[in-house]
Short mmCIF file of N, CA and C in Angstrom, two decimals:
data_model
loop_
_atom_site.label_atom_id
_atom_site.label_comp_id
_atom_site.label_asym_id
_atom_site.label_seq_id
_atom_site.Cartn_x
_atom_site.Cartn_y
_atom_site.Cartn_z
N UNK F 1 103.20 122.88 106.78
CA UNK F 1 102.79 122.25 105.65
C UNK F 1 101.49 122.85 105.22
N UNK F 2 100.64 123.23 106.13
CA UNK F 2 99.31 123.83 105.56
C UNK F 2 99.52 125.12 104.98
N UNK F 3 100.58 125.93 105.34
CA UNK F 3 100.75 127.17 104.70
C UNK F 3 101.51 127.01 103.35
N UNK F 4 102.25 126.03 103.23
CA UNK F 4 103.07 125.83 102.04
C UNK F 4 102.46 125.09 100.84
N UNK F 5 101.31 124.28 101.10
CA UNK F 5 100.75 123.54 100.03
C UNK F 5 99.56 124.29 99.57
N UNK F 6 99.47 124.44 98.35
CA UNK F 6 98.18 124.89 97.61
C UNK F 6 96.99 123.91 97.58
N UNK F 7 96.52 123.65 98.80
CA UNK F 7 95.52 122.54 99.10
C UNK F 7 94.33 122.72 98.12
N UNK F 8 93.73 123.80 98.01
CA UNK F 8 92.53 124.03 97.19
C UNK F 8 92.86 123.74 95.71
N UNK F 9 94.07 124.05 95.28
CA UNK F 9 94.47 123.76 93.89
C UNK F 9 94.57 122.31 93.58
N UNK F 10 95.07 121.51 94.61
CA UNK F 10 95.15 120.09 94.63
C UNK F 10 93.86 119.38 94.72
N UNK F 11 92.94 119.91 95.46
CA UNK F 11 91.77 119.25 95.69
C UNK F 11 90.71 119.54 94.62
N UNK F 12 90.50 120.64 94.06
CA UNK F 12 89.49 121.00 93.12
C UNK F 12 89.53 120.11 91.96
N UNK F 13 90.70 119.62 91.26
CA UNK F 13 90.54 118.73 90.15
C UNK F 13 89.92 117.26 90.62
N UNK F 14 90.05 117.01 91.86
CA UNK F 14 89.57 115.63 92.25
C UNK F 14 87.98 115.70 92.66
N UNK F 15 87.47 116.93 92.88
CA UNK F 15 86.11 116.88 93.33
C UNK F 15 85.04 116.28 92.28
N UNK F 16 85.40 116.27 91.06
CA UNK F 16 84.27 115.46 90.21
C UNK F 16 84.44 114.08 90.32
N UNK F 17 85.48 113.54 90.84
CA UNK F 17 85.61 112.15 90.91
C UNK F 17 85.40 111.61 92.51
N UNK F 18 84.92 112.38 93.38
CA UNK F 18 84.64 112.30 94.73
C UNK F 18 83.34 111.40 94.82
N UNK F 19 83.40 110.16 95.22
CA UNK F 19 82.14 109.40 95.42
C UNK F 19 81.37 110.02 96.57
N UNK F 20 80.14 110.03 96.38
CA UNK F 20 79.16 110.63 97.36
C UNK F 20 79.03 109.76 98.57
N UNK F 21 78.98 110.40 99.69
CA UNK F 21 78.88 109.49 100.98
C UNK F 21 77.44 109.01 101.02
N UNK F 22 77.32 107.94 101.62
CA UNK F 22 75.91 107.28 101.82
C UNK F 22 75.47 107.48 103.17
N UNK F 23 74.33 107.06 103.33
CA UNK F 23 73.75 107.14 104.95
C UNK F 23 74.39 106.20 105.71
N UNK F 24 75.12 105.21 105.14
CA UNK F 24 75.79 104.15 106.11
C UNK F 24 77.09 104.72 106.52
N UNK F 25 77.48 105.86 105.98
CA UNK F 25 78.85 106.36 106.29
C UNK F 25 79.67 106.95 105.11
N UNK F 26 80.70 107.04 105.23
CA UNK F 26 81.45 107.57 104.05
C UNK F 26 82.97 107.61 104.35
N UNK F 27 83.55 108.41 103.54
CA UNK F 27 84.95 108.60 103.69
C UNK F 27 85.32 110.02 104.25
N UNK F 28 86.45 110.18 104.74
CA UNK F 28 86.87 111.58 105.19
C UNK F 28 86.83 112.56 104.07
N UNK F 29 86.88 113.85 104.36
CA UNK F 29 86.95 114.83 103.39
C UNK F 29 88.09 114.79 102.45
N UNK F 30 88.00 115.24 101.16
CA UNK F 30 89.12 115.03 100.25
C UNK F 30 90.43 115.68 100.79
N UNK F 31 90.43 116.78 101.48
CA UNK F 31 91.64 117.17 102.09
C UNK F 31 92.36 116.32 103.03
N UNK F 32 91.60 115.67 103.78
CA UNK F 32 92.08 114.56 104.79
C UNK F 32 92.61 113.51 104.11
N UNK F 33 92.02 112.97 103.11
CA UNK F 33 92.45 111.83 102.26
C UNK F 33 93.70 112.25 101.60
N UNK F 34 93.77 113.28 100.91
CA UNK F 34 95.03 113.82 100.23
C UNK F 34 96.15 113.92 101.23
N UNK F 35 96.05 114.45 102.45
CA UNK F 35 97.07 114.60 103.47
C UNK F 35 97.45 113.15 103.93
N UNK F 36 96.52 112.25 104.02
CA UNK F 36 96.89 110.86 104.50
C UNK F 36 97.77 110.32 103.41
N UNK F 37 97.44 110.47 102.25
CA UNK F 37 98.12 109.86 101.09
C UNK F 37 99.58 110.48 101.00
N UNK F 38 99.62 111.79 101.05
CA UNK F 38 100.92 112.47 100.99
C UNK F 38 101.88 111.98 102.17
N UNK F 39 101.23 111.91 103.41
CA UNK F 39 102.15 111.44 104.54
C UNK F 39 102.66 110.06 104.35
N UNK F 40 101.76 109.17 103.67
CA UNK F 40 102.14 107.91 103.31
C UNK F 40 103.36 107.81 102.44
N UNK F 41 103.30 108.76 101.49
CA UNK F 41 104.32 108.68 100.40
C UNK F 41 105.65 109.29 101.08
N UNK F 42 105.58 110.40 101.85
CA UNK F 42 106.76 111.01 102.29
C UNK F 42 107.45 110.30 103.42
N UNK F 43 106.70 109.46 104.13
CA UNK F 43 107.27 108.69 105.32
C UNK F 43 107.26 107.39 105.08
N UNK F 44 106.97 106.79 103.88
CA UNK F 44 106.97 105.41 103.45
C UNK F 44 106.28 104.53 104.38
N UNK F 45 104.97 104.96 104.61
CA UNK F 45 104.05 104.36 105.54
C UNK F 45 103.12 103.33 104.67
N UNK F 46 103.01 102.20 105.05
CA UNK F 46 102.00 101.32 104.47
C UNK F 46 100.64 101.50 105.17
N UNK F 47 99.61 100.96 104.53
CA UNK F 47 98.36 101.17 105.07
C UNK F 47 98.28 100.77 106.53
N UNK F 48 98.61 99.69 107.01
CA UNK F 48 98.59 99.25 108.46
C UNK F 48 99.41 100.27 109.28
N UNK F 49 100.54 100.70 108.86
CA UNK F 49 101.30 101.83 109.62
C UNK F 49 100.64 102.95 109.72
N UNK F 50 99.95 103.37 108.57
CA UNK F 50 99.25 104.61 108.64
C UNK F 50 97.98 104.52 109.52
N UNK F 51 97.38 103.46 109.47
CA UNK F 51 96.32 103.21 110.49
C UNK F 51 96.65 103.50 111.85
N UNK F 52 97.66 102.77 112.29
CA UNK F 52 98.24 102.91 113.60
C UNK F 52 98.57 104.32 113.94
N UNK F 53 99.32 104.91 113.01
CA UNK F 53 99.56 106.40 113.18
C UNK F 53 98.39 107.29 113.46
N UNK F 54 97.28 107.15 112.67
CA UNK F 54 96.16 107.89 112.79
C UNK F 54 95.35 107.52 114.06
N UNK F 55 95.34 106.22 114.58
CA UNK F 55 94.81 105.89 115.78
C UNK F 55 95.39 106.65 116.90
N UNK F 56 96.85 106.70 116.87
CA UNK F 56 97.59 107.34 118.04
C UNK F 56 97.32 108.78 118.04
N UNK F 57 97.09 109.51 116.88
CA UNK F 57 96.86 110.85 116.82
C UNK F 57 95.39 111.10 117.22
#
């Protein structure tokens, strides 16, 4: 998947809309969030199911 996806071409248009992280924490990098979103779509995972999957990994 990493070799077949044009990650940078997908991430670059999102960068201007990326909220800045704060000192209290923040979100994962855009590439990670995009990957999580795509996995949710491909495998029909809802947010709780994705949370469980990420914890297992």
